[in-house]
JSON list of C-alpha atoms in Angstrom, two decimals:
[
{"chain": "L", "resi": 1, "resn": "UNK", "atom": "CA", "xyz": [9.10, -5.40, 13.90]},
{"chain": "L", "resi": 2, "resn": "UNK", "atom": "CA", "xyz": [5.21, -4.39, 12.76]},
{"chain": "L", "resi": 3, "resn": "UNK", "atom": "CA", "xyz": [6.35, -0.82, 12.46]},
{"chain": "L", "resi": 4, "resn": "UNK", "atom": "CA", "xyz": [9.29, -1.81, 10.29]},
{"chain": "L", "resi": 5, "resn": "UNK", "atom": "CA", "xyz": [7.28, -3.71, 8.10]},
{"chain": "L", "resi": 6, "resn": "UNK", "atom": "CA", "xyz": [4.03, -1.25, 7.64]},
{"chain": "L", "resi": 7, "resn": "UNK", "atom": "CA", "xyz": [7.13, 1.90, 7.41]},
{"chain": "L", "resi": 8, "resn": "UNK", "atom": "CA", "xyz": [8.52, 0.20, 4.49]},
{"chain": "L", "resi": 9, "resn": "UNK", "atom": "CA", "xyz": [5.17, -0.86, 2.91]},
{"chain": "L", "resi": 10, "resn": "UNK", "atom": "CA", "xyz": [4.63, 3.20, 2.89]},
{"chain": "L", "resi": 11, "resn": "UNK", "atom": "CA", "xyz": [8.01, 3.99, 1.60]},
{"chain": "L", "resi": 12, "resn": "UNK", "atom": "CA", "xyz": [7.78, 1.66, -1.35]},
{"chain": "L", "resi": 13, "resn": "UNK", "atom": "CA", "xyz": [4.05, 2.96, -2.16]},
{"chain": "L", "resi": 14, "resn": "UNK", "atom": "CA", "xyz": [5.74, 6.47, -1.85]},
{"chain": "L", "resi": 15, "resn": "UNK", "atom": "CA", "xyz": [8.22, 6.14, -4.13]},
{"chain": "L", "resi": 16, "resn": "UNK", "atom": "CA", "xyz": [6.23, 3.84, -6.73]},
{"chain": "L", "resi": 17, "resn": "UNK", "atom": "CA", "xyz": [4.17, 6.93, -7.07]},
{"chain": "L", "resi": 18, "resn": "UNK", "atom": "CA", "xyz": [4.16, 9.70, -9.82]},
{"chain": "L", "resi": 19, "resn": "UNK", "atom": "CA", "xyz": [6.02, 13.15, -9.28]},
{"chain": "L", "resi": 20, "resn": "UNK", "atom": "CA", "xyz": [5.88, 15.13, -12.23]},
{"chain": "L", "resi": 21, "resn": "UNK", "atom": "CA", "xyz": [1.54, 16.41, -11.71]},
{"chain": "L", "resi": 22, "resn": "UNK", "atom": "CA", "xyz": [0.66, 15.17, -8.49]},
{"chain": "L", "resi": 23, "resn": "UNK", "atom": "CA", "xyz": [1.40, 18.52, -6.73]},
{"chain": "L", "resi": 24, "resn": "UNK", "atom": "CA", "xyz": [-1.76, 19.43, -8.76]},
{"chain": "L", "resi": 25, "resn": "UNK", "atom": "CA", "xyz": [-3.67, 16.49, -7.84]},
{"chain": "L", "resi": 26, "resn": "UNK", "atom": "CA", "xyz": [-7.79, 16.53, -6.34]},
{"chain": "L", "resi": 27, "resn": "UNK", "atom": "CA", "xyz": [-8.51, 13.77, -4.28]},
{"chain": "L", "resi": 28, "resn": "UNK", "atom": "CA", "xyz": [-11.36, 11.75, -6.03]},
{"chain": "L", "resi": 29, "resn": "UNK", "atom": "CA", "xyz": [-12.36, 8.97, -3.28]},
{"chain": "L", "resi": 30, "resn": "UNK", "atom": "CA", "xyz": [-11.18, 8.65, 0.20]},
{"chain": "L", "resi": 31, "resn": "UNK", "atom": "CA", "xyz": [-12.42, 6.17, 2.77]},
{"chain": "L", "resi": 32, "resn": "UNK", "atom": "CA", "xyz": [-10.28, 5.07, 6.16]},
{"chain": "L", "resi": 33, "resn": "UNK", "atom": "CA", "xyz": [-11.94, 2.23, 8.25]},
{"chain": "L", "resi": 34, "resn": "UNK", "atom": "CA", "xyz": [-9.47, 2.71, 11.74]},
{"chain": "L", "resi": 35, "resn": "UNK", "atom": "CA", "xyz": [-10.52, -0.82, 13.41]},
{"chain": "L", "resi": 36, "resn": "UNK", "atom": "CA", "xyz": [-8.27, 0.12, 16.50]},
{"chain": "L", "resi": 37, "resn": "UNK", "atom": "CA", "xyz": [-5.75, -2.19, 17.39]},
{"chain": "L", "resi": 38, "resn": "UNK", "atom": "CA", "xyz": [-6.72, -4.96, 14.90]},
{"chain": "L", "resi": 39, "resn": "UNK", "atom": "CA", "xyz": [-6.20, -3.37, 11.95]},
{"chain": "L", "resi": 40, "resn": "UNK", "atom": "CA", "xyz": [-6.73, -0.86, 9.68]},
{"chain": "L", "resi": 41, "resn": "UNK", "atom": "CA", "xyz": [-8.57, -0.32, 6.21]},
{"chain": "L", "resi": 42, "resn": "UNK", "atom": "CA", "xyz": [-8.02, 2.80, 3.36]},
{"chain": "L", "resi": 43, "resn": "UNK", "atom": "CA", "xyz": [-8.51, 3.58, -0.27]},
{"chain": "L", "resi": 44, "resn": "UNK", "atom": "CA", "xyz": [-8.46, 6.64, -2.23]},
{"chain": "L", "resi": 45, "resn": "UNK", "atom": "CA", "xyz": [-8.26, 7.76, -5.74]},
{"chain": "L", "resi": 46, "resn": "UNK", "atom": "CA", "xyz": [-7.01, 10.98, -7.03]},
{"chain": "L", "resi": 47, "resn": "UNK", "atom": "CA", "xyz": [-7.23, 12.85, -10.36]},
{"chain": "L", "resi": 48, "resn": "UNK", "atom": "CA", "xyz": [-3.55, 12.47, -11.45]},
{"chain": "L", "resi": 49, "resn": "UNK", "atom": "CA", "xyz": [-4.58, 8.71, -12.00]},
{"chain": "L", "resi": 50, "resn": "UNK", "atom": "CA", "xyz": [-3.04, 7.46, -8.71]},
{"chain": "L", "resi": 51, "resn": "UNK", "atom": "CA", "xyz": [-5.00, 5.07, -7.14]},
{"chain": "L", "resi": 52, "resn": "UNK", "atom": "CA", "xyz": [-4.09, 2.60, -3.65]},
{"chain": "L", "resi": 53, "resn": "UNK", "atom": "CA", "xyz": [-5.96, 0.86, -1.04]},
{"chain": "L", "resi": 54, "resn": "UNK", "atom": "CA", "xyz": [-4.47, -1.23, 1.74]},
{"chain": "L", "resi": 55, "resn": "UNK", "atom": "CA", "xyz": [-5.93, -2.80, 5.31]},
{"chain": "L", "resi": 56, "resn": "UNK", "atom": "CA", "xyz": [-3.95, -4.38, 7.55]},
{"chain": "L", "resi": 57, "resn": "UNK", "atom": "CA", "xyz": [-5.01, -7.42, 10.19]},
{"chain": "L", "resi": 58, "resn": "UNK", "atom": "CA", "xyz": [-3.33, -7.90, 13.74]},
{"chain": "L", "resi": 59, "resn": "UNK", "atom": "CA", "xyz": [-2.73, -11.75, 13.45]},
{"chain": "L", "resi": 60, "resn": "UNK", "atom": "CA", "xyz": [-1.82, -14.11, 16.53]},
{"chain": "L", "resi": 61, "resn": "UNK", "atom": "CA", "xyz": [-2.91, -11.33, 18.78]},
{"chain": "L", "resi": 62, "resn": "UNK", "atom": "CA", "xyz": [-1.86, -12.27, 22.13]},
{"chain": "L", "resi": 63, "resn": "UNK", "atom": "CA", "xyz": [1.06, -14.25, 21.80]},
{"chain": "L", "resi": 64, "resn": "UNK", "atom": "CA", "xyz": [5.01, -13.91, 21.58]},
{"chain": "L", "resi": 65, "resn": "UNK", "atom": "CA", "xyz": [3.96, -14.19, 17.29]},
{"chain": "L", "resi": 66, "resn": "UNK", "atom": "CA", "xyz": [2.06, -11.56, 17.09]},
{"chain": "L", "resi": 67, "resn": "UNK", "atom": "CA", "xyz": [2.46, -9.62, 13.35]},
{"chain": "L", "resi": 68, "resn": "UNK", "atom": "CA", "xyz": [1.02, -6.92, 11.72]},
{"chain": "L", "resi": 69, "resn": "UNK", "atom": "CA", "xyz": [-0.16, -8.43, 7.90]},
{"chain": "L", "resi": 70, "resn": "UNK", "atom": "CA", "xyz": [-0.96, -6.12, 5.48]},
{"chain": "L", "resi": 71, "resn": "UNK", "atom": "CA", "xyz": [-1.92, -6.03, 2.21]},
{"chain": "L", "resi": 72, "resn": "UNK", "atom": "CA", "xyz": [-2.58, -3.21, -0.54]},
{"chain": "L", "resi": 73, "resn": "UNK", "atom": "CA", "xyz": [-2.77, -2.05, -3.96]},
{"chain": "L", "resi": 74, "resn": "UNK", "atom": "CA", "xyz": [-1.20, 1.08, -5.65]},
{"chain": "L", "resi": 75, "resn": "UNK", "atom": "CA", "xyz": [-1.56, 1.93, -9.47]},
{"chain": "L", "resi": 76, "resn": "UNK", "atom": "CA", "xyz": [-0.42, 5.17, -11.76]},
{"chain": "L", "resi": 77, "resn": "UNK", "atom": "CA", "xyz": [0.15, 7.03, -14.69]},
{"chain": "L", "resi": 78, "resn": "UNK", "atom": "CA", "xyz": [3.74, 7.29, -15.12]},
{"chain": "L", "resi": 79, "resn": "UNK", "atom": "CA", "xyz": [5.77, 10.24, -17.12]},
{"chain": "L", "resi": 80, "resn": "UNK", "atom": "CA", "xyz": [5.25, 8.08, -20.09]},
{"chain": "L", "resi": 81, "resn": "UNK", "atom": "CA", "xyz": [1.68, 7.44, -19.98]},
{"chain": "L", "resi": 82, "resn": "UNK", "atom": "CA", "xyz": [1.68, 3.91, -19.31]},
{"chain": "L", "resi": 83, "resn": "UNK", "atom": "CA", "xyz": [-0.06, 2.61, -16.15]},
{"chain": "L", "resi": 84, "resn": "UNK", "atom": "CA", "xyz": [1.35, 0.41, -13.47]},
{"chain": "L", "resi": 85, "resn": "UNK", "atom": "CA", "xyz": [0.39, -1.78, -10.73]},
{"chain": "L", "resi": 86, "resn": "UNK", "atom": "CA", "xyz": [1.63, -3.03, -7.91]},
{"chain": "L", "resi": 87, "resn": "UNK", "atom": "CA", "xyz": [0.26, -5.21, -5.50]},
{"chain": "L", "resi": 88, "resn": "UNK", "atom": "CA", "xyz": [2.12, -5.93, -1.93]},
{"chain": "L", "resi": 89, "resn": "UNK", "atom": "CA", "xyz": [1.81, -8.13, 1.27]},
{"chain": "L", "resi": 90, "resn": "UNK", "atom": "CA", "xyz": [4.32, -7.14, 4.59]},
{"chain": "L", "resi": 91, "resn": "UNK", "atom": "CA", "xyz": [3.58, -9.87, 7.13]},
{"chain": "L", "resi": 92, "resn": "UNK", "atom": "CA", "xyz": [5.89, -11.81, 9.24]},
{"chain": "L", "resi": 93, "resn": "UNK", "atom": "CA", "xyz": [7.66, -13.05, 6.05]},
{"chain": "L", "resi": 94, "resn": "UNK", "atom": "CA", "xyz": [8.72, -9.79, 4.70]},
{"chain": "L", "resi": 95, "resn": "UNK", "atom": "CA", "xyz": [7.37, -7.44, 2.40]},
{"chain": "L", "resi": 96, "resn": "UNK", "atom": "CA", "xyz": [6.77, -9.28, -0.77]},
{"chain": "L", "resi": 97, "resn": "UNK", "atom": "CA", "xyz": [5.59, -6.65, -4.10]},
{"chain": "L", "resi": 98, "resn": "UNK", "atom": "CA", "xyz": [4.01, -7.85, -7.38]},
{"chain": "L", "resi": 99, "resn": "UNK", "atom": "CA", "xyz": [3.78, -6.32, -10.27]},
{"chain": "L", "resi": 100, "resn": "UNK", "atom": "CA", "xyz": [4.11, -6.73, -13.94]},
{"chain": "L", "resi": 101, "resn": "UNK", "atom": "CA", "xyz": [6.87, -3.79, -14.25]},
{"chain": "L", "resi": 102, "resn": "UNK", "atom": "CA", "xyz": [8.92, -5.73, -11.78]},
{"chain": "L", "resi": 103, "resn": "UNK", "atom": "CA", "xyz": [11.58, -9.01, -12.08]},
{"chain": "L", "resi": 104, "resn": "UNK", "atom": "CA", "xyz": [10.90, -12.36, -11.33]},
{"chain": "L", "resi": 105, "resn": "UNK", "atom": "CA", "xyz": [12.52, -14.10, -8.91]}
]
């Protein structure tokens, strides 16, 4: 279940991202805090205006509810010049994005 929700945390960062310049993109920042099996913590920044960080916290370690939560942020320059943001949690309840680009329940 923790790899379903973190795999489709990446996918929807993936596909929120640009694709017309980012083949030509530098990588401005990168930092990756790999806290073992607790958790993780990233961020990096690259010259096409893509930005994202996420960390991610083992919660109820040691019990039958144990659940990968994580939490990030990923914003861009799309084809049109406007920039978006999108903020996301994946826990045990789902994977639940924010943004102002997107519906309201």
């Amino acid at each position: 279940m923790k790899s379903v929700i973190v795999f489709g945390a990446l996918v929807m960062c993936v596909l929120a991202a640009p694709l017309d310049d980012s083949k030509n993109a530098q990588v401005l920042r990168y930092e990756n805090d790999n806290i073992g099996i607790d958790g993780y913590k990233f961020a990096y920044e690259t010259s096409d205006g893509v930005a994202r960080q996420e960390e991610a916290e083992l919660k109820n370690v040691g019990t039958d509810h144990a659940a990968l939560a994580v939490r990030g942020t990923i914003s861009w320059v799309a084809a049109d010049g406007q920039q978006y943001s999108l903020n996301y949690v994946a826990d045990e309840n789902g994977y639940r994005p924010e943004g102002a680009h997107l519906p309201k329940a």
